[in-house]
Short mmCIF file of C-alpha atoms in Angstrom, two decimals:
data_model
loop_
_atom_site.label_atom_id
_atom_site.label_comp_id
_atom_site.label_asym_id
_atom_site.label_seq_id
_atom_site.Cartn_x
_atom_site.Cartn_y
_atom_site.Cartn_z
CA MET A 1 0.00 0.00 0.00
CA ARG A 2 1.24 3.47 -0.87
CA LYS A 3 1.56 5.96 1.96
CA GLU A 4 1.82 9.65 1.36
CA ILE A 5 1.03 12.89 3.09
CA ILE A 6 -1.83 14.88 1.65
CA LYS A 7 -1.83 18.64 2.11
CA LEU A 8 -5.29 20.04 2.64
CA ASN A 9 -6.41 23.65 2.82
CA VAL A 10 -9.33 24.09 5.19
CA GLY A 11 -10.86 27.51 4.66
CA PRO A 12 -10.56 30.48 4.56
CA GLN A 13 -14.11 30.35 3.20
CA HIS A 14 -15.72 27.39 4.89
CA PRO A 15 -18.74 27.36 7.20
CA SER A 16 -17.12 25.24 9.90
CA THR A 17 -14.12 27.53 10.29
CA HIS A 18 -16.41 30.16 11.86
CA GLY A 19 -15.20 33.01 9.71
CA VAL A 20 -12.07 33.41 7.67
CA LEU A 21 -9.72 30.96 9.32
CA ARG A 22 -7.39 29.04 7.05
CA LEU A 23 -5.87 25.83 8.32
CA LEU A 24 -3.01 24.20 6.46
CA VAL A 25 -3.46 20.56 7.36
CA GLU A 26 -1.20 17.66 6.50
CA LEU A 27 -3.01 14.36 6.46
CA GLU A 28 -1.94 10.77 6.44
CA GLY A 29 -5.13 9.04 5.47
CA GLU A 30 -7.65 10.65 7.78
CA VAL A 31 -5.17 11.39 10.56
CA VAL A 32 -3.86 14.91 11.04
CA VAL A 33 -0.07 14.99 11.01
CA SER A 34 0.26 18.75 11.41
CA CYS A 35 -2.07 21.71 11.46
CA ASP A 36 -0.89 25.28 10.95
CA PRO A 37 -3.49 28.05 11.34
CA ASP A 38 -3.08 30.97 8.97
CA ILE A 39 -4.79 34.02 10.43
CA GLY A 40 -4.98 37.71 9.63
CA TYR A 41 -7.69 37.77 6.97
CA LEU A 42 -9.79 40.03 9.17
CA HIS A 43 -7.01 42.25 10.50
CA ARG A 44 -8.28 45.82 10.60
CA GLY A 45 -5.48 47.48 12.55
CA ILE A 46 -7.75 48.50 15.41
CA GLU A 47 -4.80 49.10 17.75
CA LYS A 48 -3.19 51.51 15.30
CA LEU A 49 -6.47 53.32 14.66
CA MET A 50 -7.04 53.78 18.38
CA GLU A 51 -3.72 55.55 18.77
CA ASN A 52 -5.06 58.28 16.53
CA ARG A 53 -8.49 58.74 18.07
CA THR A 54 -9.79 60.25 21.27
CA TYR A 55 -10.78 57.81 23.98
CA HIS A 56 -14.50 58.06 23.30
CA ARG A 57 -14.16 57.64 19.57
CA SER A 58 -12.52 54.26 20.03
CA ILE A 59 -15.58 52.70 21.67
CA PRO A 60 -17.25 51.67 18.37
CA LEU A 61 -13.96 50.13 17.23
CA THR A 62 -13.60 48.02 20.35
CA GLU A 63 -17.13 46.64 19.95
CA ARG A 64 -16.12 45.24 16.59
CA VAL A 65 -13.29 43.19 18.06
CA ASP A 66 -15.53 40.26 18.90
CA TYR A 67 -18.64 40.88 16.88
CA LEU A 68 -20.70 38.20 18.60
CA ALA A 69 -20.18 39.83 21.99
CA GLY A 70 -19.91 43.50 21.10
CA ALA A 71 -20.87 45.02 24.44
CA ALA A 72 -18.44 42.79 26.36
CA ASN A 73 -15.51 44.30 24.47
CA SER A 74 -16.41 47.94 24.93
CA LEU A 75 -17.03 47.17 28.61
CA GLY A 76 -13.45 45.97 28.99
CA TYR A 77 -12.16 49.06 27.24
CA ILE A 78 -14.30 51.48 29.24
CA LEU A 79 -13.21 49.88 32.51
CA ALA A 80 -9.56 50.23 31.48
CA VAL A 81 -10.04 53.92 30.64
CA GLU A 82 -11.86 54.48 33.93
CA ARG A 83 -9.00 52.88 35.80
CA LEU A 84 -6.59 55.14 33.93
CA LEU A 85 -8.64 58.19 34.93
CA GLY A 86 -9.01 56.96 38.50
CA ILE A 87 -12.82 56.72 38.37
CA GLU A 88 -13.72 54.13 40.98
CA GLU A 89 -17.41 54.66 41.48
CA ILE A 90 -20.13 55.05 38.91
CA PRO A 91 -23.83 55.45 39.75
CA PRO A 92 -25.25 52.09 40.89
CA ARG A 93 -27.94 52.02 38.21
CA ALA A 94 -25.30 52.38 35.49
CA ARG A 95 -23.27 49.61 37.09
CA TYR A 96 -26.23 47.21 37.14
CA ILE A 97 -27.12 48.07 33.54
CA ARG A 98 -23.55 47.19 32.59
CA VAL A 99 -23.73 43.89 34.45
CA ILE A 100 -27.06 42.94 32.86
CA VAL A 101 -25.87 43.82 29.36
CA ALA A 102 -22.56 42.00 29.87
CA GLU A 103 -24.37 38.86 31.00
CA LEU A 104 -26.93 39.06 28.19
CA THR A 105 -23.99 39.32 25.82
CA ARG A 106 -22.42 36.25 27.37
CA ILE A 107 -25.65 34.31 26.87
CA ALA A 108 -25.93 35.53 23.27
CA SER A 109 -22.36 34.52 22.53
CA HIS A 110 -22.75 31.11 24.14
CA LEU A 111 -26.03 30.50 22.31
CA PHE A 112 -24.35 31.25 19.02
CA TRP A 113 -21.51 28.94 19.99
CA LEU A 114 -24.02 26.18 20.80
CA ALA A 115 -25.78 26.71 17.48
CA THR A 116 -22.64 26.54 15.35
CA HIS A 117 -20.85 23.89 17.39
CA GLY A 118 -23.87 21.62 17.21
CA HIS A 119 -24.31 22.27 13.53
CA ASP A 120 -20.65 21.53 12.78
CA LEU A 121 -21.00 18.13 14.41
CA GLY A 122 -24.19 17.26 12.59
CA ALA A 123 -26.89 18.33 15.04
CA MET A 124 -29.14 20.69 13.12
CA THR A 125 -31.95 21.32 15.61
CA PRO A 126 -30.01 23.21 18.33
CA LEU A 127 -29.16 25.83 15.72
CA PHE A 128 -32.80 26.81 15.34
CA TYR A 129 -33.53 26.74 19.06
CA ALA A 130 -30.42 28.69 20.06
CA LEU A 131 -30.75 31.35 17.38
CA ARG A 132 -34.41 31.82 18.29
CA ASP A 133 -33.39 32.68 21.86
CA ARG A 134 -30.43 34.79 20.76
CA GLU A 135 -32.84 36.80 18.65
CA VAL A 136 -34.67 37.86 21.83
CA ILE A 137 -31.43 39.33 23.21
CA MET A 138 -30.75 41.09 19.91
CA ASP A 139 -34.25 42.59 20.16
CA PHE A 140 -33.46 43.87 23.67
CA PHE A 141 -30.39 45.61 22.35
CA GLU A 142 -32.32 47.02 19.42
CA LYS A 143 -34.99 48.42 21.69
CA TRP A 144 -32.43 49.90 24.06
CA ALA A 145 -29.77 51.17 21.69
CA GLY A 146 -31.23 50.99 18.19
CA LYS A 147 -28.53 48.53 17.22
CA ARG A 148 -28.51 44.78 17.47
CA LEU A 149 -24.95 43.53 17.48
CA PHE A 150 -23.12 46.62 18.71
CA PRO A 151 -25.19 48.57 21.23
CA ASN A 152 -22.34 51.10 21.63
CA MET A 153 -24.00 52.46 24.76
CA PHE A 154 -21.21 52.28 27.34
CA ARG A 155 -19.46 55.56 28.03
CA VAL A 156 -16.65 56.61 30.33
CA GLY A 157 -18.42 57.25 33.64
CA GLY A 158 -21.65 55.38 32.97
CA VAL A 159 -24.00 54.41 30.18
CA ALA A 160 -25.47 56.65 27.49
CA LYS A 161 -29.09 55.56 27.81
CA ASP A 162 -31.33 54.01 30.38
CA PHE A 163 -33.40 50.93 29.54
CA PRO A 164 -36.72 51.87 27.94
CA ASP A 165 -39.92 51.42 29.96
CA GLY A 166 -40.97 47.84 30.46
CA MET A 167 -37.71 46.32 29.30
CA GLU A 168 -36.69 45.31 32.80
CA GLN A 169 -39.76 43.06 33.03
CA GLU A 170 -39.03 41.60 29.61
CA ILE A 171 -35.45 40.80 30.57
CA ARG A 172 -36.67 39.23 33.81
CA LYS A 173 -39.11 37.05 31.87
CA PHE A 174 -36.34 35.99 29.49
CA ALA A 175 -33.89 35.17 32.31
CA GLU A 176 -36.53 33.15 34.13
CA GLU A 177 -37.56 31.19 31.05
CA LEU A 178 -34.18 30.47 29.49
CA PRO A 179 -33.09 27.75 31.98
CA GLU A 180 -36.38 25.95 31.20
CA LYS A 181 -35.79 26.19 27.47
CA MET A 182 -32.27 24.95 27.91
CA LYS A 183 -33.64 21.63 29.09
CA ASP A 184 -34.75 21.16 25.48
CA TYR A 185 -31.22 21.68 24.21
CA GLU A 186 -29.94 19.19 26.72
CA THR A 187 -32.39 16.53 25.60
CA LEU A 188 -31.05 17.01 22.09
CA LEU A 189 -27.35 16.74 22.91
CA THR A 190 -26.23 15.86 26.42
CA LYS A 191 -27.17 12.16 26.30
CA ASN A 192 -27.12 11.81 22.53
CA PRO A 193 -24.70 8.94 21.73
CA ILE A 194 -23.51 10.58 18.50
CA TRP A 195 -22.77 13.83 20.34
CA ILE A 196 -20.94 11.97 23.10
CA ASN A 197 -18.86 10.01 20.60
CA ARG A 198 -17.89 13.15 18.75
CA THR A 199 -16.95 15.18 21.85
CA LYS A 200 -15.83 12.91 24.73
CA GLY A 201 -12.07 12.47 24.85
CA VAL A 202 -11.54 14.96 22.03
CA GLY A 203 -9.15 17.84 22.69
CA VAL A 204 -8.10 16.82 26.20
CA LEU A 205 -6.10 19.43 28.12
CA SER A 206 -4.47 19.07 31.53
CA ILE A 207 -4.10 21.99 33.95
CA ASP A 208 -0.37 22.19 33.22
CA GLU A 209 -1.09 22.47 29.52
CA VAL A 210 -3.70 25.14 30.18
CA LEU A 211 -1.12 27.22 32.07
CA ASP A 212 1.58 26.60 29.49
CA TRP A 213 -0.66 27.71 26.63
CA GLY A 214 -2.11 30.66 28.55
CA LEU A 215 -5.71 29.54 28.07
CA SER A 216 -8.59 31.27 29.77
CA GLY A 217 -12.36 31.18 29.95
CA PRO A 218 -14.19 27.87 29.44
CA MET A 219 -11.02 26.45 27.86
CA ALA A 220 -9.26 26.74 31.24
CA ARG A 221 -12.25 25.87 33.40
CA GLY A 222 -12.96 22.75 31.36
CA SER A 223 -9.73 21.28 32.72
CA GLY A 224 -10.66 22.18 36.28
CA LEU A 225 -8.65 25.37 36.67
CA ASP A 226 -10.72 27.64 38.89
CA PHE A 227 -10.15 30.85 37.02
CA ASP A 228 -13.00 33.25 36.41
CA ILE A 229 -11.94 36.90 36.52
CA ARG A 230 -15.36 37.86 37.85
CA LYS A 231 -14.39 35.88 40.96
CA VAL A 232 -10.61 36.24 41.26
CA ASP A 233 -10.28 39.93 40.34
CA PRO A 234 -13.83 41.30 40.62
CA TYR A 235 -14.89 44.32 38.62
CA LEU A 236 -18.30 46.02 38.41
CA GLY A 237 -19.06 44.63 41.86
CA TYR A 238 -19.34 41.03 40.66
CA ASP A 239 -18.31 39.87 44.12
CA GLU A 240 -21.72 40.82 45.49
CA PHE A 241 -23.55 38.39 43.20
CA ASP A 242 -24.21 34.81 44.13
CA PHE A 243 -23.12 32.55 41.29
CA VAL A 244 -21.13 29.38 40.77
CA VAL A 245 -18.17 28.94 38.45
CA PRO A 246 -18.66 25.53 36.80
CA LEU A 247 -15.53 23.41 36.48
CA GLY A 248 -14.82 20.38 34.33
CA LYS A 249 -13.00 17.16 35.23
CA ASN A 250 -11.69 15.63 32.05
CA GLY A 251 -10.78 18.77 30.11
CA ASP A 252 -12.34 17.50 26.91
CA THR A 253 -14.79 18.97 24.42
CA TYR A 254 -17.76 17.43 26.22
CA ASP A 255 -16.82 19.04 29.54
CA ARG A 256 -16.43 22.42 27.91
CA TYR A 257 -19.87 21.96 26.36
CA LEU A 258 -21.41 21.31 29.78
CA ILE A 259 -19.56 24.30 31.25
CA ARG A 260 -20.83 26.75 28.68
CA LEU A 261 -24.39 25.52 29.20
CA GLU A 262 -24.04 25.96 32.96
CA GLU A 263 -22.54 29.42 32.48
CA MET A 264 -25.68 30.50 30.67
CA ARG A 265 -27.78 29.39 33.63
CA GLN A 266 -25.47 31.23 36.02
CA SER A 267 -25.67 34.35 33.86
CA CYS A 268 -29.45 34.19 34.17
CA ARG A 269 -29.05 34.09 37.96
CA ILE A 270 -26.79 37.15 37.88
CA ILE A 271 -29.25 39.02 35.67
CA LEU A 272 -32.15 38.27 38.03
CA GLN A 273 -30.14 39.39 41.07
CA ALA A 274 -29.08 42.58 39.30
CA LEU A 275 -32.69 43.34 38.32
CA ASP A 276 -33.76 42.86 41.95
CA ARG A 277 -31.14 45.25 43.26
CA MET A 278 -31.21 47.85 40.51
CA PRO A 279 -32.16 51.23 41.98
CA LYS A 280 -33.62 54.18 40.09
CA GLY A 281 -31.39 57.17 39.52
CA ASP A 282 -28.52 58.57 37.52
CA ILE A 283 -26.72 56.63 34.86
CA MET A 284 -23.70 58.89 34.44
CA ILE A 285 -21.20 60.53 36.77
CA ASP A 286 -21.38 64.33 36.94
CA ASP A 287 -17.73 65.04 36.16
CA TYR A 288 -18.27 66.74 32.82
CA LYS A 289 -14.57 66.91 32.03
CA VAL A 290 -14.70 63.22 31.10
CA ALA A 291 -18.38 62.23 31.04
CA PHE A 292 -21.10 63.45 28.71
CA PRO A 293 -23.72 65.71 30.32
CA PRO A 294 -27.36 64.56 30.04
CA LYS A 295 -28.69 65.21 26.54
CA GLU A 296 -31.68 67.28 27.62
CA LYS A 297 -29.42 69.77 29.43
CA VAL A 298 -27.08 70.34 26.47
CA VAL A 299 -29.10 73.41 25.37
CA ASN A 300 -27.66 75.33 28.33
CA GLY A 301 -24.18 76.89 27.97
CA GLU A 302 -23.02 75.43 31.26
CA TYR A 303 -23.41 71.94 29.78
CA LEU A 304 -23.10 72.79 26.10
CA ILE A 305 -19.47 73.89 26.26
CA PRO A 306 -18.11 70.84 28.13
CA HIS A 307 -20.14 68.63 25.81
CA TYR A 308 -18.70 70.38 22.76
CA LEU A 309 -15.13 70.13 24.07
CA LEU A 310 -15.58 66.49 24.94
CA VAL A 311 -16.82 65.65 21.45
CA VAL A 312 -14.34 67.76 19.50
CA LYS A 313 -11.20 67.50 21.63
CA GLY A 314 -11.76 64.62 24.00
CA PHE A 315 -10.32 64.51 27.49
CA LYS A 316 -6.77 64.30 28.74
CA THR A 317 -5.68 61.38 30.88
CA PRO A 318 -2.90 61.19 33.47
CA LYS A 319 0.43 59.90 32.24
CA GLY A 320 0.84 56.24 33.01
CA GLU A 321 -0.17 52.75 32.01
CA VAL A 322 -2.97 50.49 33.08
CA PHE A 323 -3.98 46.93 32.44
CA HIS A 324 -7.53 45.78 32.92
CA HIS A 325 -8.88 42.33 32.31
CA THR A 326 -12.47 41.16 32.16
CA GLU A 327 -14.15 37.82 31.75
CA ALA A 328 -15.48 38.04 28.21
CA PRO A 329 -17.67 35.17 26.97
CA LYS A 330 -14.72 33.52 25.23
CA GLY A 331 -12.13 34.02 27.95
CA GLU A 332 -9.88 36.71 29.29
CA LEU A 333 -10.16 40.00 27.45
CA ALA A 334 -7.56 42.51 28.54
CA PHE A 335 -6.79 46.07 27.55
CA TYR A 336 -3.34 47.50 28.17
CA ILE A 337 -3.37 51.26 27.69
CA VAL A 338 -0.23 53.43 27.74
CA SER A 339 -0.98 57.13 28.06
CA ASP A 340 1.43 59.99 27.45
CA GLY A 341 -0.95 62.53 29.01
CA SER A 342 -2.62 63.62 25.76
CA GLU A 343 -6.15 63.11 24.42
CA HIS A 344 -5.10 60.01 22.50
CA PRO A 345 -3.78 56.77 23.95
CA TYR A 346 -0.11 56.29 23.16
CA ARG A 347 -0.54 52.57 22.74
CA VAL A 348 -3.42 50.19 23.21
CA LYS A 349 -2.96 46.47 23.23
CA ILE A 350 -6.03 44.28 23.07
CA ARG A 351 -5.37 40.85 24.43
CA THR A 352 -8.20 38.84 23.00
CA PRO A 353 -9.17 35.37 24.22
CA SER A 354 -9.64 33.88 20.74
CA PHE A 355 -6.14 34.79 19.59
CA VAL A 356 -4.52 33.03 22.50
CA ASN A 357 -6.90 30.08 22.67
CA LEU A 358 -6.72 29.31 18.96
CA GLN A 359 -2.99 28.70 19.19
CA VAL A 360 -3.48 25.41 21.00
CA ILE A 361 -5.34 23.86 18.04
CA SER A 362 -2.15 22.66 16.33
CA LYS A 363 -1.26 20.72 19.45
CA LEU A 364 -4.74 19.29 20.00
CA ALA A 365 -5.30 18.28 16.38
CA LYS A 366 -2.07 16.34 16.00
CA GLY A 367 -2.74 12.61 15.68
CA ARG A 368 -6.52 13.04 15.63
CA LEU A 369 -8.97 12.51 12.81
CA LEU A 370 -9.83 15.35 10.47
CA SER A 371 -13.42 15.29 11.73
CA ASP A 372 -12.11 15.95 15.26
CA LEU A 373 -10.47 19.09 13.96
CA ILE A 374 -13.93 20.49 13.23
CA ALA A 375 -15.02 19.67 16.79
CA LEU A 376 -11.90 21.44 18.07
CA ILE A 377 -12.60 24.64 16.15
CA GLY A 378 -16.04 24.64 17.72
CA THR A 379 -14.92 23.95 21.27
CA ILE A 380 -12.25 26.67 21.29
CA ASP A 381 -15.07 29.08 20.43
CA ILE A 382 -13.26 31.52 18.22
CA VAL A 383 -14.44 34.54 16.34
CA LEU A 384 -11.98 35.50 13.66
CA ALA A 385 -12.50 39.20 14.20
CA ASP A 386 -11.42 38.58 17.78
CA VAL A 387 -8.36 36.68 16.59
CA ASP A 388 -7.19 39.23 14.03
CA ARG A 389 -8.37 42.53 15.55
CA MET B 1 -0.33 41.26 52.20
CA ASP B 2 -0.49 44.67 50.63
CA ILE B 3 1.08 45.41 47.32
CA LYS B 4 4.13 47.28 48.64
CA LYS B 5 5.18 44.47 50.95
CA TYR B 6 4.59 41.87 48.30
CA THR B 7 6.70 43.80 45.80
CA GLU B 8 9.51 44.06 48.34
CA LYS B 9 9.32 40.33 48.92
CA ILE B 10 9.68 39.69 45.19
CA LEU B 11 12.48 42.23 44.84
CA SER B 12 14.49 40.68 47.65
CA ALA B 13 14.46 37.35 45.82
CA LEU B 14 15.41 38.74 42.43
CA PRO B 15 19.07 39.38 41.57
CA LYS B 16 19.80 43.02 42.49
CA GLU B 17 21.51 44.11 39.30
CA ALA B 18 18.69 42.66 37.17
CA VAL B 19 15.92 45.03 38.29
CA LYS B 20 16.58 48.64 37.33
CA SER B 21 13.54 50.25 38.92
CA VAL B 22 9.98 49.69 40.10
CA GLN B 23 6.97 51.75 39.08
CA GLU B 24 3.55 51.80 40.63
CA PHE B 25 0.47 53.32 39.04
CA ARG B 26 -3.18 52.70 39.96
CA GLY B 27 -2.25 49.79 42.18
CA GLN B 28 -0.30 47.95 39.49
CA VAL B 29 3.41 47.26 39.80
CA SER B 30 5.87 47.28 36.92
CA LEU B 31 9.37 45.88 37.23
CA ILE B 32 11.84 47.38 34.78
CA VAL B 33 14.39 44.71 34.07
CA GLU B 34 17.76 44.60 32.27
CA SER B 35 17.14 43.00 28.89
CA GLU B 36 20.03 40.53 29.31
CA ARG B 37 18.43 39.16 32.49
CA ILE B 38 14.82 38.96 31.33
CA ILE B 39 14.75 35.15 31.05
CA ASP B 40 16.21 34.73 34.57
CA VAL B 41 13.71 37.13 36.10
CA LEU B 42 10.67 35.62 34.36
CA LYS B 43 11.79 32.09 35.20
CA LEU B 44 12.20 33.03 38.84
CA LEU B 45 8.79 34.71 38.93
CA ARG B 46 7.22 31.66 37.31
CA ASP B 47 8.87 28.96 39.40
CA ARG B 48 9.23 30.63 42.80
CA PHE B 49 6.32 33.04 43.00
CA GLY B 50 3.77 31.08 41.03
CA PHE B 51 3.31 33.53 38.15
CA ARG B 52 2.59 30.62 35.86
CA TYR B 53 0.18 32.34 33.51
CA LEU B 54 1.61 34.67 30.87
CA ILE B 55 -1.45 36.77 30.08
CA ASP B 56 0.08 38.95 27.46
CA LEU B 57 3.31 39.89 25.76
CA THR B 58 3.48 43.07 23.75
CA ALA B 59 5.68 46.00 22.80
CA VAL B 60 5.56 49.80 22.89
CA ASP B 61 7.42 52.03 20.46
CA HIS B 62 9.00 55.02 22.25
CA LEU B 63 10.23 56.91 19.18
CA PRO B 64 12.43 59.08 19.30
CA ASN B 65 13.78 57.81 22.64
CA GLU B 66 16.62 55.31 22.74
CA PRO B 67 16.34 52.40 23.31
CA ARG B 68 13.19 52.57 21.31
CA PHE B 69 11.23 49.36 21.80
CA GLU B 70 9.89 48.38 25.16
CA VAL B 71 8.72 44.79 25.57
CA VAL B 72 5.98 44.29 28.17
CA TYR B 73 5.03 41.03 29.90
CA HIS B 74 1.89 40.65 32.02
CA LEU B 75 1.95 37.72 34.41
CA TRP B 76 -0.78 36.36 36.66
CA CYS B 77 -0.40 34.24 39.75
CA HIS B 78 -3.40 31.94 40.22
CA ALA B 79 -2.58 31.08 43.83
CA GLU B 80 -2.09 34.65 45.09
CA LYS B 81 -4.48 36.24 42.56
CA ARG B 82 -1.96 38.88 41.65
CA LEU B 83 -0.84 40.64 38.52
CA ILE B 84 2.68 41.77 37.78
CA ARG B 85 4.04 43.67 34.81
CA VAL B 86 7.63 43.17 33.69
CA LYS B 87 9.15 45.59 31.21
CA THR B 88 12.40 45.61 29.36
CA PHE B 89 13.91 47.12 26.24
CA ALA B 90 14.82 45.41 22.98
CA LYS B 91 18.15 46.90 21.96
CA GLY B 92 20.16 47.02 18.76
CA GLU B 93 19.30 47.24 15.09
CA PRO B 94 17.17 45.31 14.36
CA PRO B 95 15.87 45.36 17.97
CA THR B 96 16.49 41.97 19.54
CA ILE B 97 15.46 40.23 22.74
CA SER B 98 15.51 36.65 23.99
CA SER B 99 12.42 34.59 23.29
CA VAL B 100 10.38 33.18 26.19
CA VAL B 101 8.79 30.36 24.19
CA GLY B 102 10.94 27.99 26.26
CA LEU B 103 9.08 29.15 29.38
CA TRP B 104 5.57 29.43 27.97
CA SER B 105 4.30 27.90 24.73
CA THR B 106 1.70 30.66 24.56
CA ALA B 107 4.46 33.20 23.91
CA ASN B 108 4.86 31.77 20.41
CA TRP B 109 2.05 33.73 18.75
CA HIS B 110 2.51 36.79 20.94
CA GLU B 111 6.12 37.07 19.83
CA ARG B 112 5.22 36.47 16.22
CA GLU B 113 2.71 39.30 16.47
CA CYS B 114 5.33 41.60 18.01
CA TYR B 115 7.73 40.75 15.21
CA ASP B 116 5.00 41.39 12.66
CA MET B 117 3.87 44.71 14.11
CA PHE B 118 7.14 46.15 15.48
CA GLY B 119 9.95 44.23 13.77
CA ILE B 120 11.39 43.01 17.05
CA ILE B 121 13.53 39.88 16.65
CA PHE B 122 12.96 37.26 19.34
CA ASP B 123 16.18 35.35 19.66
CA GLY B 124 15.57 31.61 19.97
CA HIS B 125 11.99 31.66 18.67
CA PRO B 126 11.30 28.38 16.84
CA ASP B 127 9.22 29.84 14.01
CA LEU B 128 9.54 33.62 13.75
CA ARG B 129 7.46 34.77 10.77
CA ARG B 130 4.63 37.19 10.17
CA ILE B 131 1.29 36.20 11.64
CA LEU B 132 -1.42 38.78 10.88
CA LEU B 133 0.07 40.40 7.80
CA TRP B 134 1.29 38.52 4.78
CA GLU B 135 4.86 37.53 3.94
CA GLY B 136 6.33 40.24 1.78
CA PHE B 137 4.53 43.10 3.53
CA ASP B 138 6.78 46.14 3.68
CA GLY B 139 7.30 47.66 7.11
CA HIS B 140 5.91 47.17 10.60
CA PRO B 141 2.63 49.03 11.03
CA LEU B 142 2.53 49.62 14.78
CA ARG B 143 5.83 51.52 14.69
CA LYS B 144 5.26 55.21 15.33
CA ASP B 145 6.93 56.22 12.06
CA TYR B 146 4.50 54.13 10.03
CA PRO B 147 1.68 56.38 8.75
CA VAL B 148 -1.82 55.45 9.89
CA GLU B 149 -3.21 55.67 6.35
CA GLY B 150 -0.57 53.20 5.14
CA ARG B 151 2.29 53.43 2.69
CA ASP B 152 1.81 53.32 -1.07
CA GLU B 153 -1.80 52.41 -0.53
CA LYS B 154 -4.20 53.58 -3.19
CA ARG B 155 -6.40 56.26 -1.68
CA ASN B 156 -9.99 56.54 -2.74
CA ASN B 157 -10.24 60.33 -2.60
#
């Protein structure tokens, strides 16, 4: 029998690569000998663009880093800028709105992951269920911000707009019903023998490997590493919420599937607690050197001039450097901002979870079947915009 | 243990001539390290103080200052739940610094990105080539002397 290595190009245009990922795979029969990801097809130079913009004008750019979890990215950026400015307290209502939107974003991102991951491995039905529920979250964002994927509503010092009337009840209804609906997804997959065969024992990672490869998010927790930034380095007052960080035992694709499902349930718990505690009141700090004054007051010169200066010139920040990390749906999202004291950041580095997590695929795919590679792309949960920035 | 005491504890264990200075801003500590000793310092932090997670590795271009390229490492200790930032300079032309892929596999892509964006050579890197841009791209776009609108790009207006 003749043995030879076949070189196969997976992507960049292929539905199961979740965007424009190109994998150069060498195959011996059906077994992967080596796998080299080729990324950069979606590189937009966001870091360079941010160096030339004022701090506020960068917010829409940051939302487009991970386009399935837009609000989670601008949240990380805003928190980094606030740390740079030394803003420690924002009005409680604004803080709870941020928490609710961040958790809704996490659910939306995980639902999309469930839809595509299931679909990649041959389960069609979860796609329809999950996208139906994700659509509800998109509608919330549309009602609140006028935009579905990128609400673009977080500002330095608060949020730009309060929730419209009645939306709090709608979100509560959604968060109460979702865990019930998720039982349907579980009946489709959790005990399905095909699903178990395709995911159990695929892409196994030990804790040492997780640390060596710098993995975060469900990729780290799947192997049992207790690392959720909401718990270990709380921001936005996450320490006051009662929620559990699910951990896996075997570190395989199946465990990471269970973890993401559980995270959605925990996010619902956080949303319900935040809705219970959310007071009425301001949604923006009143330091108009850095924060926008309320829109209805901008007719008055006292508010008009700071508003004008903020839009046209931006604000100056103290000289220094800050690093702020948040638990984005896909893992650790960190912003490192170096400021030279001007209105523009001197350097911004966006440490995205997908970029770091994707790296491990060449190690995991080696010696596995080509069909496992598709499961691995799904379980790492990448968005190519997040990889390439 | 508060951050000052903890920093002192780390400093006392590190070789004296390796750490040039310590900065603190907004509760975050940066160690500025001699570039020749960067591997020793990071290895010590990893093995003795439990900073086993390299969150991020990046660079900052300080044009027109010399040395120009600062390389920044962010480390996290899972046991103590602490962050530390280690900074050093890549000297020479082209700017060169030792690679840390031997300490963390995750540094592989971070260093490739730094090479791609800043042109910093990581000595000892197993596979140093461009990652986001294509082979044959001219220049390193995150350098401060690279124009934001690009070079020789066709403009629409």
